XYZ file of C-alpha atoms in Angstrom:
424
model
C 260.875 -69.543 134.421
C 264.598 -69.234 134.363
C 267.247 -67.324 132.333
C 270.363 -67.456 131.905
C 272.103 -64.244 131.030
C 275.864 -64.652 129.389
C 277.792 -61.557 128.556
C 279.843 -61.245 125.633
C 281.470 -58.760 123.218
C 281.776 -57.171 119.933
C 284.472 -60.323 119.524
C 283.087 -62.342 116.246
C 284.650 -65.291 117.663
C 284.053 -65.174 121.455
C 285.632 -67.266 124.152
C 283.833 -69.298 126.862
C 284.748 -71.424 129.615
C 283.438 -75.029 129.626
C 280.635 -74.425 132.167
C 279.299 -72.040 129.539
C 279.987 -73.718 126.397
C 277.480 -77.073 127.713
C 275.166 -74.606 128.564
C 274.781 -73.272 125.003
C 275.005 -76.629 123.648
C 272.307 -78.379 125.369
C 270.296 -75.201 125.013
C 266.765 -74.992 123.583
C 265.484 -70.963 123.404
C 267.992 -68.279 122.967
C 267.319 -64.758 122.909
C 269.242 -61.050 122.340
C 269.822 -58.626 120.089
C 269.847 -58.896 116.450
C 274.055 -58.438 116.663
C 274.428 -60.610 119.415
C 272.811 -63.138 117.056
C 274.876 -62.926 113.963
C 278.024 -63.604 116.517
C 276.628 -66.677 118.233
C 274.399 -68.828 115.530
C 277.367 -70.388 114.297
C 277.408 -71.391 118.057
C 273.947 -72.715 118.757
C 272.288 -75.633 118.438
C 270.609 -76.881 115.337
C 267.032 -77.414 116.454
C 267.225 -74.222 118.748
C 264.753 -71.225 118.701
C 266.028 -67.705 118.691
C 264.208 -64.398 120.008
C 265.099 -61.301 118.831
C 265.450 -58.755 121.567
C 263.794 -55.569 120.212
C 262.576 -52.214 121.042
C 259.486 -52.742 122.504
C 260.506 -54.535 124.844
C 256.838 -55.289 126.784
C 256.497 -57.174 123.512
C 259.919 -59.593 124.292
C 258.630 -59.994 127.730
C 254.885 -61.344 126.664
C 256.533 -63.606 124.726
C 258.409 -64.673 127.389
C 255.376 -65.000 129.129
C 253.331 -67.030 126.688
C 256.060 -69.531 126.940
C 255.924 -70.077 131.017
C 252.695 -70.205 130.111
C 252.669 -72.907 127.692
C 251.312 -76.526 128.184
C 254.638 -77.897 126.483
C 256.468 -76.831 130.052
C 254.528 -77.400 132.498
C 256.548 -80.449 134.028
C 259.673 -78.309 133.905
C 259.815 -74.703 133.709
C 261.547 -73.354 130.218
C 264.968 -71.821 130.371
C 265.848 -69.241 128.174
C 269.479 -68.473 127.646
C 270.452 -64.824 126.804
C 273.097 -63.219 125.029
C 273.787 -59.743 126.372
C 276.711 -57.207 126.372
C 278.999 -57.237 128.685
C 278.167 -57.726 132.213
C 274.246 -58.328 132.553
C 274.017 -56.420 135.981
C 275.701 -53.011 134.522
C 272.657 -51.058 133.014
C 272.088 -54.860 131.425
C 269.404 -56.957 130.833
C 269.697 -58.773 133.642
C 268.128 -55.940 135.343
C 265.278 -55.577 132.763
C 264.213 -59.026 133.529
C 264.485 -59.099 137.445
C 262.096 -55.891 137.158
C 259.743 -56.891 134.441
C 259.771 -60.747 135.829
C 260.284 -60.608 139.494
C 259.664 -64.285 140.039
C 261.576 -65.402 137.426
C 265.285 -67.258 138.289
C 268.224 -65.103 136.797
C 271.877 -66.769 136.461
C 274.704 -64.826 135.106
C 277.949 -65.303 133.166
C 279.649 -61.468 133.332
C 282.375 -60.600 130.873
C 284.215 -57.493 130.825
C 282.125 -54.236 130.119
C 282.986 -51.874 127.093
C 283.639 -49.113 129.720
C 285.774 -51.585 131.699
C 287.602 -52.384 127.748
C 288.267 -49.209 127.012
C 289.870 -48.266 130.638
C 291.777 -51.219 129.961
C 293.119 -49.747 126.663
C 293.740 -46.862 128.232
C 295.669 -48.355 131.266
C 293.365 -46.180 133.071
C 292.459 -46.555 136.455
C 288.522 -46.786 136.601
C 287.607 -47.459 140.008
C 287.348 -43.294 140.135
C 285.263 -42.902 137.360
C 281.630 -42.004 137.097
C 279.777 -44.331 135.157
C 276.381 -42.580 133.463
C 273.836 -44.814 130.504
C 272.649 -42.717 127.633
C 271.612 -45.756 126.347
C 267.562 -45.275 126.100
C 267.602 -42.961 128.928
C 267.225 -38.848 128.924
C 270.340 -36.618 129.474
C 269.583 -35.472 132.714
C 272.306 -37.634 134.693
C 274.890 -37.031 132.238
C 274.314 -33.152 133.047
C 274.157 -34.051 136.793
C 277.507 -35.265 136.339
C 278.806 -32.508 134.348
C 277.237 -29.726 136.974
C 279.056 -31.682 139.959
C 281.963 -31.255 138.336
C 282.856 -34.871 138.129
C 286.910 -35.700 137.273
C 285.892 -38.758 135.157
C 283.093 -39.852 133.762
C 282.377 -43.141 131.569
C 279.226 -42.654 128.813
C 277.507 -45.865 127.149
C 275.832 -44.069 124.217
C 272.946 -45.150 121.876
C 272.142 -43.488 117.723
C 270.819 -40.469 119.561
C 273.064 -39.522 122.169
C 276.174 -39.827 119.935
C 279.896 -38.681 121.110
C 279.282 -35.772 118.600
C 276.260 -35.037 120.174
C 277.408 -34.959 123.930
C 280.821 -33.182 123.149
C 278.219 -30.432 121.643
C 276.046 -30.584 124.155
C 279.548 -30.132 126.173
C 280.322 -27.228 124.338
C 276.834 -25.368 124.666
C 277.084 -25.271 128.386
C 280.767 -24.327 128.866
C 282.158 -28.059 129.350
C 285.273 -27.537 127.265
C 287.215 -28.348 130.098
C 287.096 -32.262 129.149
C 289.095 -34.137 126.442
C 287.558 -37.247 124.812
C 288.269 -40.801 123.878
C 286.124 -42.918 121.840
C 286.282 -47.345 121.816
C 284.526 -48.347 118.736
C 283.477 -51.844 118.327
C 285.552 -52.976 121.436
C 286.437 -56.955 122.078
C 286.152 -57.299 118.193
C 290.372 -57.144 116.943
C 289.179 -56.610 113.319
C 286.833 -53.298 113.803
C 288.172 -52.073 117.288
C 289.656 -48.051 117.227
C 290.220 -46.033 119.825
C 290.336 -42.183 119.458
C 291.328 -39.522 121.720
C 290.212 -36.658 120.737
C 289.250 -32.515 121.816
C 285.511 -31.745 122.643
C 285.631 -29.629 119.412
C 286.931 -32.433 117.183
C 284.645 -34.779 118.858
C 281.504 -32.465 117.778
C 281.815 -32.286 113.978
C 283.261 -36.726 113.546
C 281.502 -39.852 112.761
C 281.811 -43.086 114.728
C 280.753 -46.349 114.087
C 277.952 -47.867 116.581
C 278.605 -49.567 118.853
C 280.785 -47.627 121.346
C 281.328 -45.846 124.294
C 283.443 -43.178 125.635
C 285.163 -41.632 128.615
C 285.697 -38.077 129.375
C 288.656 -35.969 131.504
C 288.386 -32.894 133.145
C 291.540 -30.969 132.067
C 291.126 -28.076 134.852
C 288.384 -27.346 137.110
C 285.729 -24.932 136.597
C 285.009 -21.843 138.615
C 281.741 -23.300 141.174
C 279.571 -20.653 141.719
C 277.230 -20.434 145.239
C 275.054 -17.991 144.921
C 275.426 -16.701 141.203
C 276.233 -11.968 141.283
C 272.569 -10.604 139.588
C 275.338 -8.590 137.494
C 276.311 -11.736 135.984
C 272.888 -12.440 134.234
C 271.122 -11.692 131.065
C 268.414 -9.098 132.164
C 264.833 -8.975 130.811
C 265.188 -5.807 128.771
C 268.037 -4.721 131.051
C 266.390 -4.322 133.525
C 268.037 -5.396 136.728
C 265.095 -5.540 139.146
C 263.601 -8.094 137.190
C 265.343 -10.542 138.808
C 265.544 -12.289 142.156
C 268.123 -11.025 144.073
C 270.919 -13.796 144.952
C 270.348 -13.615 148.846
C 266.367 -13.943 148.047
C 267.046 -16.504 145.732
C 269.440 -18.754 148.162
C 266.707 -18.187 150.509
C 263.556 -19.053 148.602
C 265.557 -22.370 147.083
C 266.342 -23.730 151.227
C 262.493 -22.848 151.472
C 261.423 -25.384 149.123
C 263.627 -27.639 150.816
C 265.298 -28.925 147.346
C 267.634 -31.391 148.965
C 264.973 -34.178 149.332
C 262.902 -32.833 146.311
C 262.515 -34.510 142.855
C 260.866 -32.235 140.366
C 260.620 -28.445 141.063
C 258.593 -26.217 138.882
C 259.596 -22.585 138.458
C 255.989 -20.603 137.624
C 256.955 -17.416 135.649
C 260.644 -17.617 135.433
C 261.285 -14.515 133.610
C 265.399 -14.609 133.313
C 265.744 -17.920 134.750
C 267.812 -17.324 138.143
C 265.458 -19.452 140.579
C 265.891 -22.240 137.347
C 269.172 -21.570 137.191
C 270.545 -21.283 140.982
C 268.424 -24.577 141.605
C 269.682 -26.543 138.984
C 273.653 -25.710 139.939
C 273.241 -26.249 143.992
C 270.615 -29.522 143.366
C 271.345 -31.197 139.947
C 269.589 -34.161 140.957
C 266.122 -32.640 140.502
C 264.381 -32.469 137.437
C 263.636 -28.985 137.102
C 260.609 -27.354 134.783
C 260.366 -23.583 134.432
C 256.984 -21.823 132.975
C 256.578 -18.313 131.590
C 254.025 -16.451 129.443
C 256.308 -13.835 128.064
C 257.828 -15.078 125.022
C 260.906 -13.201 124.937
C 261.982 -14.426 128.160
C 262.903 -18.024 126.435
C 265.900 -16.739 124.652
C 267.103 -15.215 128.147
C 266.725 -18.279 130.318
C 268.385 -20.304 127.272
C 271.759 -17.842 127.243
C 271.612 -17.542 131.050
C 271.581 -21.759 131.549
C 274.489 -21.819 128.840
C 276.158 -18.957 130.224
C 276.225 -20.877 133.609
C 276.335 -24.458 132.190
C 273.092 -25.539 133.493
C 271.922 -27.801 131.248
C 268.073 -29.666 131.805
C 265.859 -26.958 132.051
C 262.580 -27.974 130.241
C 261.192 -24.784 129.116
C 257.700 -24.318 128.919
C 256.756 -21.080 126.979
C 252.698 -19.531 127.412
C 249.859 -19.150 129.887
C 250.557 -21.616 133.004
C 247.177 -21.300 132.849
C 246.392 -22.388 129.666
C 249.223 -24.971 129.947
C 248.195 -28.890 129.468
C 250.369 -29.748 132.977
C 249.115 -33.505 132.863
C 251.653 -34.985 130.749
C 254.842 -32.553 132.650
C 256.176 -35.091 135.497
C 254.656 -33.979 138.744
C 256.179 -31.501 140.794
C 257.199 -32.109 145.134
C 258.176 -28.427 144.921
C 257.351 -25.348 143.325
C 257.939 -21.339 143.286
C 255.496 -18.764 141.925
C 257.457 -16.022 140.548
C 255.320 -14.297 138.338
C 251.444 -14.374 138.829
C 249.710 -11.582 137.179
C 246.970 -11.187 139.309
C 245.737 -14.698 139.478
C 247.890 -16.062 142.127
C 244.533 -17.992 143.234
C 244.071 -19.835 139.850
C 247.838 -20.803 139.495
C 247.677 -22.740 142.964
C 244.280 -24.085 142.522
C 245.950 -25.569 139.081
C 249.120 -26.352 140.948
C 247.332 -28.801 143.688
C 245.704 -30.876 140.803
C 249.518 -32.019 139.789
C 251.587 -31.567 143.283
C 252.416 -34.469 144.888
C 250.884 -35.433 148.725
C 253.812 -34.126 150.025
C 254.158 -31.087 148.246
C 255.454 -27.555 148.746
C 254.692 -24.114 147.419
C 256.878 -21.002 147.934
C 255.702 -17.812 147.050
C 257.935 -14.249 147.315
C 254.949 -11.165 148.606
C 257.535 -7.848 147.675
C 255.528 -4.967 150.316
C 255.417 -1.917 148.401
C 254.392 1.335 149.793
C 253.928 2.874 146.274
C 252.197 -0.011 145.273
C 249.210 -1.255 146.418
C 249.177 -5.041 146.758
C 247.225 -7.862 148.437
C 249.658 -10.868 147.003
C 250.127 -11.994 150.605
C 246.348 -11.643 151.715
C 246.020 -13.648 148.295
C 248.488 -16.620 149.393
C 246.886 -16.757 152.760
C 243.613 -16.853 151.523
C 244.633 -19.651 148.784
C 245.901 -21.613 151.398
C 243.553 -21.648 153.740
C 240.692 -22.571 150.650
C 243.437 -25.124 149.045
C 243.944 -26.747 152.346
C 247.608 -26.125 152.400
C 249.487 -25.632 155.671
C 251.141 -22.506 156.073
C 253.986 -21.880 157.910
C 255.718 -18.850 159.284
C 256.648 -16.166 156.878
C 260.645 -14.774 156.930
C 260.539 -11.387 156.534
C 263.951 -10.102 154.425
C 264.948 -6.287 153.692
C 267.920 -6.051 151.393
C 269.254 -2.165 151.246
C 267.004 -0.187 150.595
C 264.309 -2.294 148.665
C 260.734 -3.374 149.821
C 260.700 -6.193 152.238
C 260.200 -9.495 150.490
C 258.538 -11.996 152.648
C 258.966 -15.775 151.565
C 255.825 -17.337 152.050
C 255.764 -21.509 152.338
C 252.617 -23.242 152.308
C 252.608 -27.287 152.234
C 250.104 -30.143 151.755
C 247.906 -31.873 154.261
C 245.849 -33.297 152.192
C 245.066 -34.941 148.714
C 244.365 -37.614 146.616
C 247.304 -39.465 144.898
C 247.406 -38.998 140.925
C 249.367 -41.156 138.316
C 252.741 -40.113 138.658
C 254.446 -38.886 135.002
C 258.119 -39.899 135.457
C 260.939 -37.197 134.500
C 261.960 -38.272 130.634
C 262.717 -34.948 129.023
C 265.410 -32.515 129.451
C 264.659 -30.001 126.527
C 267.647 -27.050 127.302
């Protein structure tokens, strides 16, 4: 099967070079959205047949299917010509189709982008800019890009994740170092604005779909490495309630986060391990568990107070917790057990990946009797997890903190639950 993807604009009356135009006019099937339509049917072909190009899309592509598959083709392949925005290739449907149709033939005709439109409006240089797709797709690398402090950064939007709703979301976490500008129905001279406007204006306006918009960093914020315990919301006050910021920085290059996905944080209490993870390694998805309800409105002000935005919170018993539908973790720290350090990594290995790796902090107490590293030891050795050496860490005058790293050597492979959700 072949397709033939042609990008076009908001333009009601869009221009196309000759190659183009016989292509559309000895065309047979058509497809795209429901807005690309109403631009090109005075365009097509009398006797053509249009498909609408419509959430779900595993419903387009059987379609698609049927007609490879149909007896009325089967000298010559069909070709379906597509209408799609802009250029096919950027976060387009020509990449839908090479993934969902592999062995199909794909042929493009690219026109400008809206991000690439409104740059041009602009006269702003865009070879600098970080492009990110809310377009169907969670928040997380939009925050990614926000936590690495990027200059620039170009946003294709959707009805959810409206400019009001990202300069918001901007606003929650601290971003209001970032003006906005807005393109509204760009290529189309009748309907096309263009706004610049302040993060605050930007949160309470109404725009008209489609568009797209670019933010600016005005002045760069303070990067913190290693965040001051001070600087947190306690739990009750209380400042030993906490890991401390040289145990932290430890226990994160532990669970060797740099080639890591999705990290769990088991018993997160004020959120620091969360926290401190998601500012040093914004590309992992992170998930934080704990059972003591009052500790969500602390890990909510701490991630705002330190713009860390993509913390799924998961309030309750980890124990108790339905983990199959959470995406499955490559790393995780137990911060909080209760006594039932056992059960948590029993229930942890059902989820962890093959590769997997489980950090756990044993605090030696002389007042207080504890077993918590006999308990990981023991765990590992029944789990069949590979333990490696212990570092043993005395800050002042507290307990020695040993942080204890056991990894898989075993296990069967599970279906995988892809990060979609970014709930803080």
């Amino acid at each position: 099967m072949k397709f033939i993807v042609i990008g076009i604009t908001d333009n009601p009356t869009p221009y196309f070079p000759p190659e183009v135009k016989e292509i559309i006019a000895k065309g047979q099937l058509f497809s795209g959205g429901r807005r690309h339509h109403e631009i090109m049917s005075p365009l097509l072909p009398e006797s053509s047949t249009w498909m609408d190009i419509t959430a779900p899309l595993d419903a387009v592509f059987e379609r698609y299917a049927q007609l490879a598959q149909s007896t009325t083709w089967q000298e010559a392949p069909p070709t379906v010509v597509v209408f799609a925005s802009g250029d096919p290739l950027f976060f387009g449907f020509a990449n839908t189709i090479r993934r969902k149709m592999p062995e199909a033939e794909v042929v493009t005709y690219p026109t400008f982008n809206s991000l690439q439109m409104l740059a041009h409006r602009l006269v702003m240089p865009y070879h600098d800019m970080r492009i990110v797709s809310l377009t169907g797709r969670p928040w997380h690398e939009f925050d990614r890009a926000l936590i690495e402090h990027s200059a620039k950064i170009g946003v294709l939007t959707d009805h959810e994740h409206t400019p009001a709703a990202i300069a918001q979301r901007m606003l929650d976490y601290g971003y209001d170092n970032y003006t906005m500008v807005v393109g509204e129905h760009l290529g189309n001279p009748c309907q096309e604005r263009v706004k610049s406007l302040s993060l605050k204006a930007a949160s309470s306006s109404e725009f008209t779909t489609p568009n797209c918009l670019i933010i600016t960093s005005t002045q760069e914020r303070k990067p913190w490495f290693g965040i001051p315990d001070s600087a947190f919301e306690h739990l009750d006050g209380r400042a030993k309630m906490i890991t401390k910021m040289p145990i932290r920085l430890l226990t994160l290059q532990a669970l060797e986060l740099t080639g890591r996905k999705v990290f769990w944080d088991v018993g997160f209490c004020t959120g620091s391990v969360s926290i401190e993870a998601r500012r040093l390694f914004p590309h992992v998805h992170v998930e934080a568990f704990e059972i003591r309800p009052e500790c969500e409105a602390i890990i909510k002000e701490n991630a705002q107070r330190f713009g860390t935005p993509g913390i799924s919170v998961h309030m309750g018993d980890f124990l108790a917790t339905d983990v199959t539908t959470i995406p499955r973790p490559d790393a995780v720290f137990i911060g909080g057990h209760g006594g039932k350090l056992k059960e948590i990594m029993a229930k942890v290995l059902t989820v962890l990946t093959a590769d997997g790796i489980i950090v756990f902090n044993s605090v030696t107490s002389p007042a207080v009797h504890t077993d918590s590293r006999r308990l990981f030891e023991e765990a590992c050795a029944e789990l069949g997890l590979k333990q490696e050496s212990a570092m043993r860490i005395v800050l002042d005058e507290n307990n020695p903190i040993e942080i204890m790293k056991g990894k898989m050597i075993r296990g069967e492979e599970l279906a995988v639950v892809e990060p979609q959700h970014t709930e803080n």
